[in-house]
Coordinates of C-alpha atoms in Angstrom, one line a residue:
X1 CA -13.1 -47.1 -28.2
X2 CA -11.4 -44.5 -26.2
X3 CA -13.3 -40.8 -25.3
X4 CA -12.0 -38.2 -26.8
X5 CA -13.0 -35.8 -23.6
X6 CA -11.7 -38.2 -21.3
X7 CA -8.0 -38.3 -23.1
X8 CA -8.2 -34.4 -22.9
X9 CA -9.0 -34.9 -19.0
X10 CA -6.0 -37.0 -18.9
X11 CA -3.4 -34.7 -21.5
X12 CA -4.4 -31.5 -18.9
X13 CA -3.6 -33.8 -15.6
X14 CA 0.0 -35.0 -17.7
X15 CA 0.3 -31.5 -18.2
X16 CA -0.9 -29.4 -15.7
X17 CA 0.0 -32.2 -12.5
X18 CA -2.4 -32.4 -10.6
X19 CA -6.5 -32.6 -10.4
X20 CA -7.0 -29.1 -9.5
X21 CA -4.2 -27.7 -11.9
X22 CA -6.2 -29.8 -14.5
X23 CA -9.5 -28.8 -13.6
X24 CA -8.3 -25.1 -14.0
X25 CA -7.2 -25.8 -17.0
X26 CA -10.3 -27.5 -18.5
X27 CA -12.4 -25.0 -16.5
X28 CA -14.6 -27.9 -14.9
X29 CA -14.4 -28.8 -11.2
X30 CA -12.4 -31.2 -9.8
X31 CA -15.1 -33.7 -9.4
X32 CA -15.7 -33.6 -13.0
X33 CA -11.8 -34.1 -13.8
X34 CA -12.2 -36.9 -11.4
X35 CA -15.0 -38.8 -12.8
X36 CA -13.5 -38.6 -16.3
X37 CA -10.6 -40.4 -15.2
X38 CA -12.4 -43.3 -13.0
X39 CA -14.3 -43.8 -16.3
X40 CA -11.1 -43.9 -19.1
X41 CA -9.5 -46.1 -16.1
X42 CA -12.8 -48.4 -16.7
X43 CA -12.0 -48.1 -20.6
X44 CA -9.0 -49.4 -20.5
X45 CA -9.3 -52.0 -17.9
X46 CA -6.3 -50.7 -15.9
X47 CA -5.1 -47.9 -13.2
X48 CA -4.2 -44.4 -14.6
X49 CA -3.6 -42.6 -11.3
X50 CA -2.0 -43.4 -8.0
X51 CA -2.1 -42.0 -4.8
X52 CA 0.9 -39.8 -4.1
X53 CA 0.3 -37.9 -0.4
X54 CA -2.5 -35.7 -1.1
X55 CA -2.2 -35.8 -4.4
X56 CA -2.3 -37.9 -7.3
X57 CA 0.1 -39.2 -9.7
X58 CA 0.1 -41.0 -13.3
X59 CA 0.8 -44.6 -13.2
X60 CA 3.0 -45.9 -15.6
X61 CA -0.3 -47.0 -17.9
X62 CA -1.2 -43.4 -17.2
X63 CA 2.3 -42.0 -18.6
X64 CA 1.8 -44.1 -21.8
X65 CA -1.5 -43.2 -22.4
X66 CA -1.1 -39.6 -21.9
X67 CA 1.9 -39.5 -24.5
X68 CA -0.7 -41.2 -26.7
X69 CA -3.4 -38.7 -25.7
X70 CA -1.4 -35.9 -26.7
X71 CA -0.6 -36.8 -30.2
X72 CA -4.2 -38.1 -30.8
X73 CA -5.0 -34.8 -29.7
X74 CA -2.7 -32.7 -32.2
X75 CA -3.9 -35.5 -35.2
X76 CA -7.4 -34.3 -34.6
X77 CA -6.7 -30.9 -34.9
X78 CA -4.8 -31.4 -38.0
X79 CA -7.4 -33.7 -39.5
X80 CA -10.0 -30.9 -39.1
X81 CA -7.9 -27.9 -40.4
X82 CA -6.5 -30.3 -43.3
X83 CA -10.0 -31.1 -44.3
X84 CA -11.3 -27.3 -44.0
X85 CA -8.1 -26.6 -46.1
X86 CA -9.3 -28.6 -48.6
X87 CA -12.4 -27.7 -48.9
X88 CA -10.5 -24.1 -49.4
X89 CA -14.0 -22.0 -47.9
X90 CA -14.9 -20.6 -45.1
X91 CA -18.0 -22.9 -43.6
X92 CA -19.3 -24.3 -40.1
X93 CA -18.8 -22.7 -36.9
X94 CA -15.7 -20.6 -35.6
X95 CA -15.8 -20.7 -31.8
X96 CA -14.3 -16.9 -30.3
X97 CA -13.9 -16.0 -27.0
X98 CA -13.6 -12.2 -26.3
X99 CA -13.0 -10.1 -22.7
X100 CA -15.5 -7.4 -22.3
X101 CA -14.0 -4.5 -23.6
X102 CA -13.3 -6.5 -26.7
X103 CA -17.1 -7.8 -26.8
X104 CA -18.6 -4.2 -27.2
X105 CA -15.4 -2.1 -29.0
X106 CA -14.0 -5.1 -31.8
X107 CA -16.3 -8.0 -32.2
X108 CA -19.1 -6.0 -33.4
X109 CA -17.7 -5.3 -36.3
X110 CA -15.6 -7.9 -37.0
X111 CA -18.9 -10.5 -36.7
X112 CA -20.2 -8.2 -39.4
X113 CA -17.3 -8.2 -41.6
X114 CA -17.4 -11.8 -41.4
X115 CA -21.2 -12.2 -42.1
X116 CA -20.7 -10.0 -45.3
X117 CA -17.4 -12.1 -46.6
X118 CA -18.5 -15.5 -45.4
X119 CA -21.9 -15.6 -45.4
X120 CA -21.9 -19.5 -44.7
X121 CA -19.2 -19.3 -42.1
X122 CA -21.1 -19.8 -38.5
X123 CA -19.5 -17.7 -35.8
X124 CA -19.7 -18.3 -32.1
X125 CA -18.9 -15.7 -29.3
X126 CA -18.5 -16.1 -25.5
X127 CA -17.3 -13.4 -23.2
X128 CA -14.7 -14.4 -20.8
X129 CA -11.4 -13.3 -19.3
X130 CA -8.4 -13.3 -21.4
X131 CA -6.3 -16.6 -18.9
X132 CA -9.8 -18.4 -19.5
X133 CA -10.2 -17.8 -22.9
X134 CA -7.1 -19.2 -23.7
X135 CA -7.3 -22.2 -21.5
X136 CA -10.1 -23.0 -23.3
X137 CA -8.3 -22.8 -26.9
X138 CA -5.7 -25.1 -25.3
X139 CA -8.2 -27.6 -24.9
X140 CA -9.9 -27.2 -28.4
X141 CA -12.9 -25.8 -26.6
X142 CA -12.7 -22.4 -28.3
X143 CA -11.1 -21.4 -31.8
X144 CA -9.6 -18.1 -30.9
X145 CA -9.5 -15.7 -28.4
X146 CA -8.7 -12.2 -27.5
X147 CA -6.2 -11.5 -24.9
X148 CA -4.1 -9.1 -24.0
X149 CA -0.7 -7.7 -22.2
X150 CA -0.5 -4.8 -20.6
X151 CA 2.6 -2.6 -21.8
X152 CA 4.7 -2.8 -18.8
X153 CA 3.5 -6.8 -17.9
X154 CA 2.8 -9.8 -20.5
X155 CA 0.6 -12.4 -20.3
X156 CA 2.0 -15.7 -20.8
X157 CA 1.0 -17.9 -23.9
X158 CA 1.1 -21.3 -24.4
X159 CA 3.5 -22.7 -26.7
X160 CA 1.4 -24.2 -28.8
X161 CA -0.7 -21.1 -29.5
X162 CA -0.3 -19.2 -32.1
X163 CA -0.3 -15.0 -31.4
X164 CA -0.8 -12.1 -33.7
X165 CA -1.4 -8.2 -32.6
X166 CA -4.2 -6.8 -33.1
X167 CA -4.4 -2.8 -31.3
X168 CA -2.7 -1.2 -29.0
X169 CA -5.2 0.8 -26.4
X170 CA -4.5 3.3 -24.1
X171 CA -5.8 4.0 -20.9
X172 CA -6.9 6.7 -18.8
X173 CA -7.5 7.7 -15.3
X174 CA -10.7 8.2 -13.8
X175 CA -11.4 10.3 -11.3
X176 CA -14.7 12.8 -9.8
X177 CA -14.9 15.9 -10.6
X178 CA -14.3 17.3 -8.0
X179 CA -11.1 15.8 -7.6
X180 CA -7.8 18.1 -7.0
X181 CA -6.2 16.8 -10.7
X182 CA -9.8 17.5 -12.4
X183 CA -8.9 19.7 -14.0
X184 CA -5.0 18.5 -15.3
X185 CA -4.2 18.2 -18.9
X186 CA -1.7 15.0 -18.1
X187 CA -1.1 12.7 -15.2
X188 CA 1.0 10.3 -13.4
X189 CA 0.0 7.5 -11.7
X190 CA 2.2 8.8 -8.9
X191 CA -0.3 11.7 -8.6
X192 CA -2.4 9.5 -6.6
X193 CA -0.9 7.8 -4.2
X194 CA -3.3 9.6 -1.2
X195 CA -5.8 8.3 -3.4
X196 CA -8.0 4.9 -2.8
X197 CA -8.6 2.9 -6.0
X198 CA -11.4 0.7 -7.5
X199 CA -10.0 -2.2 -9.3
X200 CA -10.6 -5.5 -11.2
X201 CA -11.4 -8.8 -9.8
X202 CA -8.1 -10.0 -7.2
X203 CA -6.4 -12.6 -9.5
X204 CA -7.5 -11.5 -12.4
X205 CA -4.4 -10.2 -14.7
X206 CA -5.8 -6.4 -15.1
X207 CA -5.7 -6.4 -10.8
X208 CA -2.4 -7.7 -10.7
X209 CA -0.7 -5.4 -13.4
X210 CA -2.3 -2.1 -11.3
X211 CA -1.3 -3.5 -7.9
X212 CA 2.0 -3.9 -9.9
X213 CA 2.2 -1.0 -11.6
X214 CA 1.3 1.2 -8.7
X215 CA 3.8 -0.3 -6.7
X216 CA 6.5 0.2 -9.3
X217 CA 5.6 4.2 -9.2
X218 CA 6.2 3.4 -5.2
X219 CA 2.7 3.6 -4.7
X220 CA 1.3 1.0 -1.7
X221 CA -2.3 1.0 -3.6
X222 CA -5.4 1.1 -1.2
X223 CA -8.2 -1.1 -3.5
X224 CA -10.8 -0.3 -1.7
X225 CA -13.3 -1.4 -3.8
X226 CA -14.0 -4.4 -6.6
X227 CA -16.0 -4.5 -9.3
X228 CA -15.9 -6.7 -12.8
X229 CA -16.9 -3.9 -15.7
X230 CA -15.9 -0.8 -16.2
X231 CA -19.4 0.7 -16.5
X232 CA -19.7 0.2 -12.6
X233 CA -16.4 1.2 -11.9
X234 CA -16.9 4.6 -13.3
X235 CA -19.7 4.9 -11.3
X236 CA -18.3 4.8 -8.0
X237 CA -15.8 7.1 -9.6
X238 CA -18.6 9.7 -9.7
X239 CA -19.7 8.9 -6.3
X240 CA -16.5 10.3 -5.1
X241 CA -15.5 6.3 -3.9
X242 CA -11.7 6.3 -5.7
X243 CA -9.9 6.5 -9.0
X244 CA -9.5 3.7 -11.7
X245 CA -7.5 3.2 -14.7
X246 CA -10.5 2.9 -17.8
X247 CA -9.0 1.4 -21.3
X248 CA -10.5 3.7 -24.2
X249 CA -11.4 0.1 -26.3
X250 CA -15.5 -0.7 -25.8
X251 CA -15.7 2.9 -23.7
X252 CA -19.3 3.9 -23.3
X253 CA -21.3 6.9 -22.5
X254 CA -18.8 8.6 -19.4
X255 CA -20.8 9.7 -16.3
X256 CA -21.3 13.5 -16.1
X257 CA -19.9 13.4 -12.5
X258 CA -16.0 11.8 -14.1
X259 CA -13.0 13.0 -15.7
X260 CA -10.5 10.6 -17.5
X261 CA -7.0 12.3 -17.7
X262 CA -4.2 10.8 -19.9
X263 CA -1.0 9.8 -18.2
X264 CA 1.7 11.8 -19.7
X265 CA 3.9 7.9 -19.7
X266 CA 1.0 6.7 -21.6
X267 CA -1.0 3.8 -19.9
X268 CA -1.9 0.9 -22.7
X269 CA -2.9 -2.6 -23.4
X270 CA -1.8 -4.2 -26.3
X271 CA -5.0 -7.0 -27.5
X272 CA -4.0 -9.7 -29.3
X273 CA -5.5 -12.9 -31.0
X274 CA -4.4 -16.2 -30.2
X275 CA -4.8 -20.0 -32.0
X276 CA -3.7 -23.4 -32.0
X277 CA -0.6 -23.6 -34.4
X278 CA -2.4 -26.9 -35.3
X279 CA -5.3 -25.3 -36.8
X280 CA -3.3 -22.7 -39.4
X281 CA -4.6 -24.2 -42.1
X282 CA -8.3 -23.8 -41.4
X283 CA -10.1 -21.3 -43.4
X284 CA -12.8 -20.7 -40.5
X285 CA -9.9 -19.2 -38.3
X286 CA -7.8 -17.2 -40.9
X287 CA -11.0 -15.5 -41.7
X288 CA -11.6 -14.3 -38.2
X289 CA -8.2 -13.2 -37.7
X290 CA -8.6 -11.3 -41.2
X291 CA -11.7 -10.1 -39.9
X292 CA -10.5 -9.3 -36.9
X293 CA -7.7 -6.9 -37.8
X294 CA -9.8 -5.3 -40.6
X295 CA -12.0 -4.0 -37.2
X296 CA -8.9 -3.2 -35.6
X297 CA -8.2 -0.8 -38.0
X298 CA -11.5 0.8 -38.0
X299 CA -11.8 1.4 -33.8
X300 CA -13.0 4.5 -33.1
X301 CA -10.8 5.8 -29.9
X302 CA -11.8 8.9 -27.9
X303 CA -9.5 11.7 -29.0
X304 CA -8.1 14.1 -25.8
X305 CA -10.9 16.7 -26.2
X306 CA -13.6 13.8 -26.0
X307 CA -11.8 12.7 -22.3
X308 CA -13.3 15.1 -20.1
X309 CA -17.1 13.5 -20.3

């Protein structure tokens, strides 16, 4: 009896090409792509992967298998959202990954929409990065997920995932207060190019749209410093340490010692939910998208006389 696992290990090396491409893919290490692979190899009684310079390649077994591995793949999927379908109610477990923004400013209420109009449905929630996130849908190890693009930069999807809109939130700049523009009604990014910036984590998406953002307004950015939430970026804000850009979805309480300033060419993300196509059907997932874009609907966002902190 083949592994189910180990046929995804082996549809991520067809698709991705390699061990480590895989292994980003399936968000596991390399050694753990690897050992699945010398154990479906043991399954099936012949060679999957070759040696090809540092690399590996599929065999011809391994080809064959993998074109196998894929449909299995998609028949599960359907098999589960055919028989949710037809039990026609929202039950089990619906597996959502969210980015941290999303966590604190949307899922909230949409977990408590979703307790009130499923009460038997079983929801699941793990905070990660939006490329993550969807990686892990890919794979079947998530449901949904919440991702974004940035309005001037998208974020590719995978084919086979399904995406629908959910918000569009704008950003604004932080800066001390006792910076120069404090005091400014509107900004432009170009305003700061003496300035040193704190920013996401390098090769995270949100990094790469500033550095490419600020290089588009012919700004050479100076990232100076690197930090994962916002919370802590806003607090070397206040320590006088740089600017950031700070979404207004999931904002909290805004140090005393920071001003956020709207960008007169307003600064947004657009959030989005994303699903297999294969799993339509299921009940469990059209009622978190549902759910989902009712709290859309209801954010809160900081109007401009709430920006100043």
């Amino acid at each position: 009896m083949l592994n189910l696992e180990r046929l995804r290990t082996l549809d991520a090396l067809a698709r991705h090409g390699s061990v480590s491409g895989a292994a980003d893919g399936l968000h596991v290490t390399t050694s753990a792509v690897s050992q699945q692979m010398a154990k479906l190899e043991r399954e099936v009684g012949q060679p999957l992967l070759a040696k090809n310079g540092r690399g590996v390649r599929l065999t011809d077994a391994g080809r064959l298998l993998a074109e196998h591995a894929a449909r299995i793949i998609s028949q599960v999927e359907r098999a589960q959202a055919e028989v949710e379908a037809h039990r026609g109610r929202a039950v089990g477990e619906v597996r959502i990954g969210a980015f941290p923004t999303a966590m604190r400013g949307l899922l909230p209420a949409a977990l408590t929409g979703l307790r009130a109009d499923h009460p038997d449905l079983r929801p699941r929630v793990r905070e990660m990065e939006p490329e993550e996130s969807m990686a892990a849908v890919v794979r079947g190890d998530l449901d949904l997920a919440l991702t974004i693009d940035w309005y001037n930069k998208r974020m590719p999807v995978p084919a086979e995932l399904v995406r629908a809109h959910l918000l569009d939130d704008a950003a604004d700049v932080a800066v001390p207060a006792g910076h120069p523009l404090a005091a400014a009604a509107q900004v432009s990014l170009s305003d700061f190019a003496e300035d040193e910036w704190v920013s996401w984590n390098e090769g995270q998406f949100c990094h790469e749209w500033l550095v490419f953002t600020l290089r588009g307004t012919g700004i050479e950015p100076r990232i100076t410093h690197i930090a994962e939430e916002h919370h802590t970026q806003l607090a070397f804000v206040e320590a006088g340490l740089g600017v950031c850009v700070t979404p207004r979805l999931g904002r909290g309480p805004v140090p005393a010692g920071v001003r956020l300033l709207p960008v007169c060419d307003t600064v947004r993300r657009h959030v989005y939910v994303v699903w297999r196509a294969d799993a339509d059907r299921r009940p469990s997932v059209r009622a978190a998208v549902e759910a989902l874009r009712a709290a859309a609907l209801g954010v809160v966002r900081p109007s401009l006389s709430d920006l100043a902190g």
